[in-house]
Coordinates of C-alpha atoms and ligand atoms in Angstrom, one line a residue:
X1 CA 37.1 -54.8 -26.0
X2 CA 34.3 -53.2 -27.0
X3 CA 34.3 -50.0 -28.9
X4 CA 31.8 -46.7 -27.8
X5 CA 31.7 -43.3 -29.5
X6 CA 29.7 -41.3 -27.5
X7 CA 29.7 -37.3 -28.5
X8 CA 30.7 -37.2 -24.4
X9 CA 32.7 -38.9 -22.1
X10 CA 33.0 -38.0 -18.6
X11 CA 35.2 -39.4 -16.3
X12 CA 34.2 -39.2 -12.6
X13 CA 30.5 -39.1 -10.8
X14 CA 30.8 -36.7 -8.1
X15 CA 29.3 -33.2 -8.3
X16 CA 31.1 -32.1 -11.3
X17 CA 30.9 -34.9 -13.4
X18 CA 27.0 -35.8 -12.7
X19 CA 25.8 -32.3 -13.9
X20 CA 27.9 -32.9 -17.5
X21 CA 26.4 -36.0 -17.9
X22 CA 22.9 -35.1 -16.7
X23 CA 22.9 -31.7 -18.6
X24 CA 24.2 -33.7 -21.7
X25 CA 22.1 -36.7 -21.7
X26 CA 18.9 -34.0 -20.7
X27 CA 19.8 -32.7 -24.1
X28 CA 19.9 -36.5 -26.0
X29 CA 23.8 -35.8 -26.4
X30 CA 25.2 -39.1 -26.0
X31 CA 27.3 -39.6 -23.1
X32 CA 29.1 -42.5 -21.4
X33 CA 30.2 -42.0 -17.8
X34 CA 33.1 -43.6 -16.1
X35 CA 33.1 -44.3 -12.3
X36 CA 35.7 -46.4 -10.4
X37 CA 34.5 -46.1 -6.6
X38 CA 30.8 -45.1 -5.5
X39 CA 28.1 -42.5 -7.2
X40 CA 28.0 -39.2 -6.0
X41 CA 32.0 -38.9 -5.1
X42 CA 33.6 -37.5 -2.3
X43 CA 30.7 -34.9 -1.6
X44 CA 27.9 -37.2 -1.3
X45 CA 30.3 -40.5 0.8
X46 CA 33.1 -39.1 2.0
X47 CA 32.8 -34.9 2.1
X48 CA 29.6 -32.4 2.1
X49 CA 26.7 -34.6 3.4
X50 CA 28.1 -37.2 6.4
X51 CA 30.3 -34.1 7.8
X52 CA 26.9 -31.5 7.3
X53 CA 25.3 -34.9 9.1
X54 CA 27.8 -35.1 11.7
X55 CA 27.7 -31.0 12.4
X56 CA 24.2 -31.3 12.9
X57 CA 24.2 -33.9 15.8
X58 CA 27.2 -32.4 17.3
X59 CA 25.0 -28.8 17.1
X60 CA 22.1 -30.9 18.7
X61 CA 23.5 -32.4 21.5
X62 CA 25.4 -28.8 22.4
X63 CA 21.9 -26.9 22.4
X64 CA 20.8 -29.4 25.0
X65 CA 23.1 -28.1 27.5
X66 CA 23.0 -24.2 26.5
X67 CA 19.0 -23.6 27.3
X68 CA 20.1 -21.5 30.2
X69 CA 20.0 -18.3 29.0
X70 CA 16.8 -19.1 27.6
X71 CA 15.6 -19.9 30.7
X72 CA 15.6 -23.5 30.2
X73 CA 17.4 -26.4 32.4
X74 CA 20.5 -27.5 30.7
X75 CA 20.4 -31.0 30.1
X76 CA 23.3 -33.4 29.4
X77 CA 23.0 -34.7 26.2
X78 CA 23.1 -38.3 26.3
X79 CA 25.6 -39.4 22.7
X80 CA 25.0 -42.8 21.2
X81 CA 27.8 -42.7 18.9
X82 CA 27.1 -45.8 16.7
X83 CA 23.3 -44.4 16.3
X84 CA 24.9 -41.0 15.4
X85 CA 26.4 -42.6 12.7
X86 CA 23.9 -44.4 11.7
X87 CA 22.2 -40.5 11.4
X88 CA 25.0 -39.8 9.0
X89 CA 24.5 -43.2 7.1
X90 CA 20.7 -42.7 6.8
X91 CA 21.7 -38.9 5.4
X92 CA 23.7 -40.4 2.5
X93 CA 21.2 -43.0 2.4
X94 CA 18.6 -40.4 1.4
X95 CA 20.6 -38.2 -0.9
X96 CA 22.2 -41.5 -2.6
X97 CA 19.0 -41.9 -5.3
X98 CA 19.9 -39.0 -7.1
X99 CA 23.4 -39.8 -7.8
X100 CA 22.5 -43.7 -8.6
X101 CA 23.3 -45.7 -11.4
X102 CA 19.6 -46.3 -11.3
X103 CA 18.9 -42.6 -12.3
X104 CA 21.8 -41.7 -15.1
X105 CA 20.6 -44.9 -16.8
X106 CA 17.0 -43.9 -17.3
X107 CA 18.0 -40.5 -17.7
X108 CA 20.0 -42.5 -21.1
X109 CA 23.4 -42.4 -19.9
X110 CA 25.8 -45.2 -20.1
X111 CA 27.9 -45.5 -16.9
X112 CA 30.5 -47.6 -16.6
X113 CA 31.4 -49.0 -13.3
X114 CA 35.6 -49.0 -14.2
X115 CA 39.0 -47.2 -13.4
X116 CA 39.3 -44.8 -17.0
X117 CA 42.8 -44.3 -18.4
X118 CA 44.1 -42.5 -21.7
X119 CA 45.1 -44.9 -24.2
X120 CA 46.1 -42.0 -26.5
X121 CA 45.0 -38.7 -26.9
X122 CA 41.8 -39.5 -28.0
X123 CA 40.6 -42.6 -26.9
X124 CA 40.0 -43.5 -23.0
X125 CA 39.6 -47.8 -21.5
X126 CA 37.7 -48.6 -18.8
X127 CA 37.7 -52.1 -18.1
X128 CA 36.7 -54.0 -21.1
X129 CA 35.3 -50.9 -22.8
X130 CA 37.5 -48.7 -25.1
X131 CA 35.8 -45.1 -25.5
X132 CA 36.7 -42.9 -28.5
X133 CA 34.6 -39.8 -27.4
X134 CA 34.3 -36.1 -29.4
X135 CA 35.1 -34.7 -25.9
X136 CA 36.2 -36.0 -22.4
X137 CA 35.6 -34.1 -19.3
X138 CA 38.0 -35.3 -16.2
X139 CA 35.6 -34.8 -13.2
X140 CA 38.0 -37.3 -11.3
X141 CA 38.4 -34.8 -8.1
X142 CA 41.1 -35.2 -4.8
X143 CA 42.0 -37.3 -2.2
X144 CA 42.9 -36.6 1.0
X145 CA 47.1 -35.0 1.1
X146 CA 49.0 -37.4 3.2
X147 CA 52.2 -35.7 4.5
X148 CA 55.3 -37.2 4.6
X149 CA 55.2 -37.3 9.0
X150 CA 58.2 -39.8 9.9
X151 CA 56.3 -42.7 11.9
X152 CA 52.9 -42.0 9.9
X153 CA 53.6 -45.5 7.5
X154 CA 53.2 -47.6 11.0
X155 CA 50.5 -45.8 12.9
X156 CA 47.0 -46.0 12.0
X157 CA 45.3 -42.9 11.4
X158 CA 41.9 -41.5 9.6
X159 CA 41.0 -39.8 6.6
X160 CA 37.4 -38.2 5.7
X161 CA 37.5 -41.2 3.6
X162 CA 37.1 -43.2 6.5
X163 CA 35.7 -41.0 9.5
X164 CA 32.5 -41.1 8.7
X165 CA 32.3 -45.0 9.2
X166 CA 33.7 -45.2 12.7
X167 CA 31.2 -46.7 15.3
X168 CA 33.2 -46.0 18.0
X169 CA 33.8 -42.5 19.5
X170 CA 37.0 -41.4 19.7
X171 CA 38.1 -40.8 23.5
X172 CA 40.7 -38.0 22.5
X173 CA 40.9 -37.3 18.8
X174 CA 44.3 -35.8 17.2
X175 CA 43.8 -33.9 14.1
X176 CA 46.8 -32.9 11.8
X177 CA 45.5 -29.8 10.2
X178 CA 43.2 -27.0 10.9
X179 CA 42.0 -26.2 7.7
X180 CA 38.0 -25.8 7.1
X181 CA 37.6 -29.8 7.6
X182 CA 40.0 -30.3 10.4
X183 CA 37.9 -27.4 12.1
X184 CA 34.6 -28.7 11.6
X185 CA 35.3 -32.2 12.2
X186 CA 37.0 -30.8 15.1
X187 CA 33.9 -28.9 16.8
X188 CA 31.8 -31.4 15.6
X189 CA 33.4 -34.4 17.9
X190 CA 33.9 -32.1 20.6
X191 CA 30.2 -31.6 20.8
X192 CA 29.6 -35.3 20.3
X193 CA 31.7 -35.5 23.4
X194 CA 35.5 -36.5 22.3
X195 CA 38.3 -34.7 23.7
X196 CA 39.8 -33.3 20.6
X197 CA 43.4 -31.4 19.8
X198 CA 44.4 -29.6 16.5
X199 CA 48.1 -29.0 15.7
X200 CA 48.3 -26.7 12.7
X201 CA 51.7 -25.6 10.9
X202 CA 50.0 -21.9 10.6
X203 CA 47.1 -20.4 11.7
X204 CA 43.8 -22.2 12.0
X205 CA 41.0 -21.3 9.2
X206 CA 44.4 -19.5 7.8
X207 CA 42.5 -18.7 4.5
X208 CA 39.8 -16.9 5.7
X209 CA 40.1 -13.0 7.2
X210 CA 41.4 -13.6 10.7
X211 CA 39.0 -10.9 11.5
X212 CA 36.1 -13.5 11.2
X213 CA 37.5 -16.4 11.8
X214 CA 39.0 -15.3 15.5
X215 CA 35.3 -15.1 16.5
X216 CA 34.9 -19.0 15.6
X217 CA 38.0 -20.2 16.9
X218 CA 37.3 -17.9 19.9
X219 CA 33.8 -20.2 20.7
X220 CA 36.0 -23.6 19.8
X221 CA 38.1 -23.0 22.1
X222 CA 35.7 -22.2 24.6
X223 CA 34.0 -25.3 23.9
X224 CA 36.7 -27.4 24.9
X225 CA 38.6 -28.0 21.9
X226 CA 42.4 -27.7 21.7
X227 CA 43.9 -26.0 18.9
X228 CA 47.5 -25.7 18.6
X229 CA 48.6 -23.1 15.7
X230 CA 51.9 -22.7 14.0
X231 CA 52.9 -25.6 15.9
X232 CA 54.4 -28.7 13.2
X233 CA 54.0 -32.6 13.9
X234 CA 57.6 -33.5 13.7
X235 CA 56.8 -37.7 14.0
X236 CA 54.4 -39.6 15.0
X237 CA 54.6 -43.6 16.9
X238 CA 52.2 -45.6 18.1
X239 CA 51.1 -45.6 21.8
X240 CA 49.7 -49.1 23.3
X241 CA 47.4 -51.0 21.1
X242 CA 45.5 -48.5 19.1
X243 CA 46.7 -45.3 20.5
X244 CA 48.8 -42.4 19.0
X245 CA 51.9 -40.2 20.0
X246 CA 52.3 -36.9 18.3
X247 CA 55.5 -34.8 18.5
X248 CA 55.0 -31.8 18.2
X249 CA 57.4 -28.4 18.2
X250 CA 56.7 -25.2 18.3
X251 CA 58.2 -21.6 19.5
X252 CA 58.4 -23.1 22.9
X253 CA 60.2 -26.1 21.9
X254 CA 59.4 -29.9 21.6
X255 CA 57.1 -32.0 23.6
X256 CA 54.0 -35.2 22.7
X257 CA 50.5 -35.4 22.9
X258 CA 48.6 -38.7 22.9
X259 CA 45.2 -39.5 21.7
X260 CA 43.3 -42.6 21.3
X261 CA 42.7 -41.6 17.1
X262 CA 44.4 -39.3 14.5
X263 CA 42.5 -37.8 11.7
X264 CA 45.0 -36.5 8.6
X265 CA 43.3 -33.5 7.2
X266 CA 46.2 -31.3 5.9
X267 CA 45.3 -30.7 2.4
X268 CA 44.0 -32.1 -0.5
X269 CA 45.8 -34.0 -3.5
X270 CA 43.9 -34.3 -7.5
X271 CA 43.0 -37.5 -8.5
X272 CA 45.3 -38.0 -11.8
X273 CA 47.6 -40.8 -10.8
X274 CA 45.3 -43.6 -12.4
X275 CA 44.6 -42.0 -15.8
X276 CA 47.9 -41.5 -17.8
X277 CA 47.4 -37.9 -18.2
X278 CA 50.8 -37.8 -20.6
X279 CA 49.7 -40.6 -22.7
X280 CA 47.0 -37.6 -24.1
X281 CA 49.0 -34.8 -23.9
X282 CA 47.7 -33.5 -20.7
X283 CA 49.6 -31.2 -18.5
X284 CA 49.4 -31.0 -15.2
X285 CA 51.6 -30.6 -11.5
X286 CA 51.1 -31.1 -7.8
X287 CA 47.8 -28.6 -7.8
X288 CA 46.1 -30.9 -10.7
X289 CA 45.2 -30.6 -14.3
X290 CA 46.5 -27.3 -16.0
X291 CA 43.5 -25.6 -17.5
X292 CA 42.7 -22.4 -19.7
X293 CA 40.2 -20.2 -18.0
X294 CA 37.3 -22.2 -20.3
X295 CA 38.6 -25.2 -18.1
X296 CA 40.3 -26.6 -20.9
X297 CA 43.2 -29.0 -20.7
X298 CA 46.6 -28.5 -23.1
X299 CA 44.3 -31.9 -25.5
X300 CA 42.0 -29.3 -26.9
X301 CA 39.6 -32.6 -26.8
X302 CA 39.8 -32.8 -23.3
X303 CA 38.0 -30.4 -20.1
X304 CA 38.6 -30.3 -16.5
X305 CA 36.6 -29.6 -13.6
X306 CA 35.7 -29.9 -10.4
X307 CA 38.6 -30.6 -7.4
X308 CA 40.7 -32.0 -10.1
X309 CA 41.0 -29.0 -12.0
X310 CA 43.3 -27.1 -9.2
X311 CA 41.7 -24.5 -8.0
X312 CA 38.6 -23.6 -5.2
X313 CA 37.6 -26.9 -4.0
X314 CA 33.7 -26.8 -3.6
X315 CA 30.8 -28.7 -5.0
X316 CA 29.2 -25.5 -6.4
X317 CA 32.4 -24.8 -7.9
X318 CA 32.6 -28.2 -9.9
X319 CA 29.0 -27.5 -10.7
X320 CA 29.2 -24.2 -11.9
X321 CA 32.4 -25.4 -14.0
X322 CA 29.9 -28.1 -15.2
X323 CA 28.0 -25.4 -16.6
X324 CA 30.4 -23.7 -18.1
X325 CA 31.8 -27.1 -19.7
X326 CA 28.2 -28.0 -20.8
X327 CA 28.1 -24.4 -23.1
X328 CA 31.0 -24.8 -24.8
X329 CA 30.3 -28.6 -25.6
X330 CA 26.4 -28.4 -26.2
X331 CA 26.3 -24.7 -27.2
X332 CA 29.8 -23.2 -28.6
X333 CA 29.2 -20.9 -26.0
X334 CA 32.9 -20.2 -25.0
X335 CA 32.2 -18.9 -20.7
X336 CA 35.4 -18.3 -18.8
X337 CA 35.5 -19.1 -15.2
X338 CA 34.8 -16.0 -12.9
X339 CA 36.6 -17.1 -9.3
X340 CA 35.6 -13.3 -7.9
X341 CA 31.7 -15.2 -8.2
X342 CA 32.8 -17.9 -6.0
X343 CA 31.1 -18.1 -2.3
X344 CA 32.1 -20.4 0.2
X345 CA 31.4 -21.4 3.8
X346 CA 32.5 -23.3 6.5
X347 CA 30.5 -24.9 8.8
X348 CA 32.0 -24.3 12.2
X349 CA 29.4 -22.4 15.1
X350 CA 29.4 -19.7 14.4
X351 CA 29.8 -19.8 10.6
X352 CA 32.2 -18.3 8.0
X353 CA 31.6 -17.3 4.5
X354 CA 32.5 -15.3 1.8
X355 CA 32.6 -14.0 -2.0
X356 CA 34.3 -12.1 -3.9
X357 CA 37.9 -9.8 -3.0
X358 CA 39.2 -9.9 1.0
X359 CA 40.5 -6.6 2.3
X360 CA 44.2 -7.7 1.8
X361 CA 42.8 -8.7 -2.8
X362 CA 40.6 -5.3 -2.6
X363 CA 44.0 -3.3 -1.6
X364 CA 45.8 -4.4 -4.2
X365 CA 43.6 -4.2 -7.2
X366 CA 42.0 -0.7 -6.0
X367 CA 43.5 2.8 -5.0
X368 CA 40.8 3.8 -2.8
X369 CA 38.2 0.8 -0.7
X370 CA 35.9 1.3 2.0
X371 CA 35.8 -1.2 4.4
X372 CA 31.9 -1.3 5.9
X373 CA 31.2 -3.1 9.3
X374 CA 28.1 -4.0 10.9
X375 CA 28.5 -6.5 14.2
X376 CA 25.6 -8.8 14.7
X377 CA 24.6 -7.3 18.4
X378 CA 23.5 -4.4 16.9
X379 CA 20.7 -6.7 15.1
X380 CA 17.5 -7.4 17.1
X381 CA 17.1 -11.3 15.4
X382 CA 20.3 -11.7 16.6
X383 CA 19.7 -11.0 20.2
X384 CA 16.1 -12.8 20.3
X385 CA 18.2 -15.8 19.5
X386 CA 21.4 -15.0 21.4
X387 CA 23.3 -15.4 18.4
X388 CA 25.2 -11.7 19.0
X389 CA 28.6 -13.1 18.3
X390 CA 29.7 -12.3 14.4
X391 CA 30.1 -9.5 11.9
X392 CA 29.4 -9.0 8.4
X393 CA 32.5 -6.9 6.7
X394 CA 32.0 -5.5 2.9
X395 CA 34.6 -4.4 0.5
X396 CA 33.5 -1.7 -1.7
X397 CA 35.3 0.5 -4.0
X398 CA 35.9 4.3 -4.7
X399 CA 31.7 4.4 -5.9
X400 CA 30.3 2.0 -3.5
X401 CA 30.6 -1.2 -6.3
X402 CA 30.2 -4.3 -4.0
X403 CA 33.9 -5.6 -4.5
X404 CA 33.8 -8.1 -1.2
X405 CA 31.6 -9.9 1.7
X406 CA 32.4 -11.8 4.4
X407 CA 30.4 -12.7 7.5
X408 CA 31.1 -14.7 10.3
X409 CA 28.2 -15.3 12.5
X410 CA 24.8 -17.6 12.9
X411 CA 23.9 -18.7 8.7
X412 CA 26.6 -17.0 7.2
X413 CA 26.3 -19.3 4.7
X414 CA 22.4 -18.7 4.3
X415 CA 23.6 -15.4 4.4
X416 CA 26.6 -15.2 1.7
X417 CA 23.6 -16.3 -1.3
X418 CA 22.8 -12.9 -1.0
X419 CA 26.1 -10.9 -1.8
X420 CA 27.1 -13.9 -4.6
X421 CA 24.3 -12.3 -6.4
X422 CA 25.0 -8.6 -5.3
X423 CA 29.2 -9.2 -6.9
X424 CA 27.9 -11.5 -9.8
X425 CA 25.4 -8.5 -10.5
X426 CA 28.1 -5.7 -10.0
X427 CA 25.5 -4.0 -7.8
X428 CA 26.4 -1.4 -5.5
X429 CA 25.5 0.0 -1.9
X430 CA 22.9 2.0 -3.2
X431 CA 20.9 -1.4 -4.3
X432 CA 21.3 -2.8 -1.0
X433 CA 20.6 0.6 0.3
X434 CA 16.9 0.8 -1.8
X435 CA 15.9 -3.2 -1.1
X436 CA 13.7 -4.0 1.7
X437 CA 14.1 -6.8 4.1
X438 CA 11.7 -8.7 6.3
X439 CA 12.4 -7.7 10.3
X440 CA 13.4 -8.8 12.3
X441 CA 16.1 -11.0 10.4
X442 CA 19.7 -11.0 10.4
X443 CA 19.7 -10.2 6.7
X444 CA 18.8 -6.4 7.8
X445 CA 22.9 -6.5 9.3
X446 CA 24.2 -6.6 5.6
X447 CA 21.8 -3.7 4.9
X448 CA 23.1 -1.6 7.8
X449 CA 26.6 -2.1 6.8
X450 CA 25.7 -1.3 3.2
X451 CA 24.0 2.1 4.9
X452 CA 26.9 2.8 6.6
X453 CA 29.1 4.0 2.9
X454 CA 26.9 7.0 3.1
X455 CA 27.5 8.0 6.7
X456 CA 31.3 7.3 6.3
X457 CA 31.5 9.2 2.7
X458 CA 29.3 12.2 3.9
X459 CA 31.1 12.7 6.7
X460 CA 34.9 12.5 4.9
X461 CA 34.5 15.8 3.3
X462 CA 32.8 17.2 5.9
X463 CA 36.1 16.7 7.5
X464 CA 38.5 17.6 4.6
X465 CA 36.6 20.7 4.5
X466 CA 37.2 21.2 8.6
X467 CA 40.6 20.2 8.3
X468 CA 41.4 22.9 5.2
X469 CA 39.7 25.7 7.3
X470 CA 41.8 24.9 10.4
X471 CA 44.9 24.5 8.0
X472 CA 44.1 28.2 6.2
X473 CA 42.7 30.1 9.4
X474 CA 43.8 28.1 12.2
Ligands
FAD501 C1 35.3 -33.6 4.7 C2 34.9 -32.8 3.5 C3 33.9 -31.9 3.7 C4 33.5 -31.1 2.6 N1 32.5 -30.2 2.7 C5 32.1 -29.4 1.7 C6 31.0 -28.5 1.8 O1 30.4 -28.4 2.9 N2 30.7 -27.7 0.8 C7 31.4 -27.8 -0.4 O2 31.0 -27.1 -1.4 N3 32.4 -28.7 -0.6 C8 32.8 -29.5 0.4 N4 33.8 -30.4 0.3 C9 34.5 -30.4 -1.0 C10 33.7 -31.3 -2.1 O3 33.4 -32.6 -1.5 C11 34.4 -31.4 -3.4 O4 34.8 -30.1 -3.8 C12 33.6 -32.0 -4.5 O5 33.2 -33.3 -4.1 C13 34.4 -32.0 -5.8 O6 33.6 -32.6 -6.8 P1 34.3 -33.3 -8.0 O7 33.2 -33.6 -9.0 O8 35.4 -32.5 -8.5 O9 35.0 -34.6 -7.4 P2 34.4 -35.8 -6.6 O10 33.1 -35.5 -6.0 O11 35.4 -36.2 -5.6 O12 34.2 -37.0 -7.6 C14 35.2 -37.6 -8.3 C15 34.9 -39.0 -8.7 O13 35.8 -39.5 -9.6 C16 36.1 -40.8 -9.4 N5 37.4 -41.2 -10.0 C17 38.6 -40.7 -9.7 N6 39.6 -41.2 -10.6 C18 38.9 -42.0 -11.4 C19 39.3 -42.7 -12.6 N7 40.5 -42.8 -13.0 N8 38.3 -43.4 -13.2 C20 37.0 -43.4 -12.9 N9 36.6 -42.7 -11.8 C21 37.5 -42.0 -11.1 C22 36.1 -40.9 -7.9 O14 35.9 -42.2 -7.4 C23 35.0 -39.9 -7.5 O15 33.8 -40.6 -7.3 C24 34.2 -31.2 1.3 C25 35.2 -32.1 1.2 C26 35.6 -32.9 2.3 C27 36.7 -33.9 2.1

């Protein structure tokens, strides 16, 4: 065994873990780095890039045959699956440098190619290396959530750990959830041209406002795909050689659908199995590590972060928590995690995103919200590109404080960067009011609905006043 003690040791190189180690080693901290599969993690193999990749062929191949209202012949797009994903190889391909071995070791990291477990509650092996570090940060993020489906243990079936290296397009794809990845996946492989099906216990993009999601599911569906919701897989068997039977029940009752491939996306589980998490101490349940809102672990030695940490499961999440780990460790700056910061975006056509409190969060919290609209026909971009489908919605309180965005429509998550920054910098209408933006773009629609608090709040008491006058004279 050979001994390190390194001020940092981080455990995982995905998203989270990479920025801790870069920051640190950036400020000739010493750090060691512990990785047991491939650099980069689940965002750059198995997640982010290859489905982004994927997303933009599908998109491709469906603007070939929707020129027409342009004026231009639709043609049918001719898919070469296997040289698809070769696009999506060639993607990770690209992005793979930054996350390499290669790079951390110049940048004076020492990575360890090894599975990491405590020993103790202060000392972490990996392979033939024992690390006795001043701090650990677990970066060791999820896995894909297998359910327990009766049948599942003798039928094949895929995982976003292995999607993204099939050569052979599915004929008719079954996915088991219709969460953010089952939907995207799902739209994606439609356009690509599989016959796809969604069976979802609840409702499809359940977590977002079904305000803004209904106008993406509205345009899957219309595409082809079929989504089934609050409908549960009661067992699954196998069907010929390589194909699938799904039961499925729902209000109507019981009946099977059978697809040539089935792709398990129904949740996500934290990576903690490996690392002996009560040999140091370290709580944790079913969600992932327990952590204090400074991301630290019940081993006041230890951080969390990223996917594994148990809450918003994003890459700019497990980066910003990076941040926030490297300013306590490198700084004593104590930052607590702000979730009402957090954007996110899914990646169907048209897009969803949001940031900061829904509607249902605002309501709560706050006696009195306005609730400002603008749709994204009544934006001149919009219709030069025949993107009119969408809406941006904003929560705002009694004075017009930017509580809430949401947009679902064409870049919505271009679109979202914008109102992070207006939440994060408590600004209110009246800013959004006062700025000026380019025309004709579609960022003009958040302006409009911004505009719209003043129209709304002029008009109320113009109406309580009409309302008292009829009451006393009428
Ligand atoms: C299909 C899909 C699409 C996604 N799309 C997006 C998107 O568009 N935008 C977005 O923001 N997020 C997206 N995500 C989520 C994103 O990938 C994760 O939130 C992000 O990767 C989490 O980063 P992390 O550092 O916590 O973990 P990871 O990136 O998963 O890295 C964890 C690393 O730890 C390693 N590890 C685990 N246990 C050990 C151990 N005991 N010892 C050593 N190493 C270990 C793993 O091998 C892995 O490399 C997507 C996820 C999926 C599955």
């Amino acid at each position: 065994m050979t001994l390190l003690t390194p001020d940092i040791c981080v455990i995982g190189a995905g998203s989270g873990g990479l920025s801790v180690a870069a920051a640190a080693a950036a400020f000739g901290v010493p750090v060691v780095l512990i990785e047991r599969g491939k650099m980069g993690g689940d965002c750059l193999n198995y997640g982010c890039v290859p489905s982004k990749a994927l997303i933009a062929a599908g998109k491709q191949a469906h603007l070939m045959g929707n020129g027409a209202a342009f004026g231009i012949a639709p043609a049918e797009a001719e898919v070469n699956f296997r040289q698809v994903m070769q696009h999506v190889e060639a993607t990770i391909a690209a992005i793979a440098p930054n996350d390499s071995v290669e790079r951390f070791t110049a940048l004076g990291v020492q990575v360890i190619q090894e599975e990491a477990r405590f020993k103790d509650a202060r000392t972490v092996t990996a392979g033939d290396y024992e690390i006795r570090a001043r701090r650990f940060v677990i970066a060791t993020g999820s896995s894909p959530l297998v359910p327990p489906i009766p049948g599942l243990e003798d039928v094949p079936f895929l995982t976003n750990d292995t999607i993204f290296s099939q050569t052979r397009r599915p004929s008719h794809l079954i996915i088991i959830g219709g969460g953010p990845i089952g939907m995207e996946l799902a739209q994606a492989h439609r356009r690509l041209g599989c016959k796809v099906t969604v069976v979802e216990a609840l409702s499809a993009l359940g977590k977002d406002d079904p305000e803004l999601t209904a106008f993406a599911l509205a345009r899957i569906r219309e595409e082809g795909v079929t989504v089934l919701e609050h409908t549960k897989v009661t067992q699954v068997s196998k069907r010929g050689r390589t194909g699938v039977r799904v039961h499925i029940e729902d209000a109507d009752g019981a009946r099977t659908t059978d697809g040539s491939h089935l792709l398990i996306a129904a949740g996500r589980t934290p990576n903690i199995e490996a690392l002996d998490l009560d040999r140091a101490g370290i709580t944790h349940d079913r969600r992932g590590i327990t952590v204090s809102d400074k991301l630290r672990t019940k081993n006041r030695r230890v951080y969390a972060i990223g996917d594994v940490a148990g809450g918003l499961q994003f890459t700019h999440v497990a980066g910003y928590h990076a941040g926030l780990v490297v300013r306590a460790l490198l700084f004593r700056l104590n930052a607590r995690e702000n979730r009402t910061i957090i954007p996110w975006a899914t990646y169907t056509d048209p897009e969803i995103a949001h940031v900061g409190l829904s509607e249902e969060e605002a309501r709560k919290h706050h006696r009195r919200i306005s609730i400002l609209r603008w749709p994204y026909s009544e934006n001149d971009r919009a219709q030069t590109e025949r993107k009119t489908e969408g809406l941006i919605k904003l929560v705002t309180d009694r004075k017009g404080r930017i509580l809430g965005a949401s947009i679902a429509g064409a870049n919505a998550s271009e679109m979202i960067s914008f109102w992070a920054l207006a939440i994060s910098q408590k600004l209110g209408v009246r800013d959004v009011a006062g700025y000026i933006a380019p025309y004709p773009t579609m960022t003009e629609i958040g302006k409009r609905a911004a505009i719209t608090y003043f129209t709304e709040t002029t008009r109320k008491p113009l109406v309580r006043a009409l309302v008292r006058f009829l009451r006393r004279f009428g």
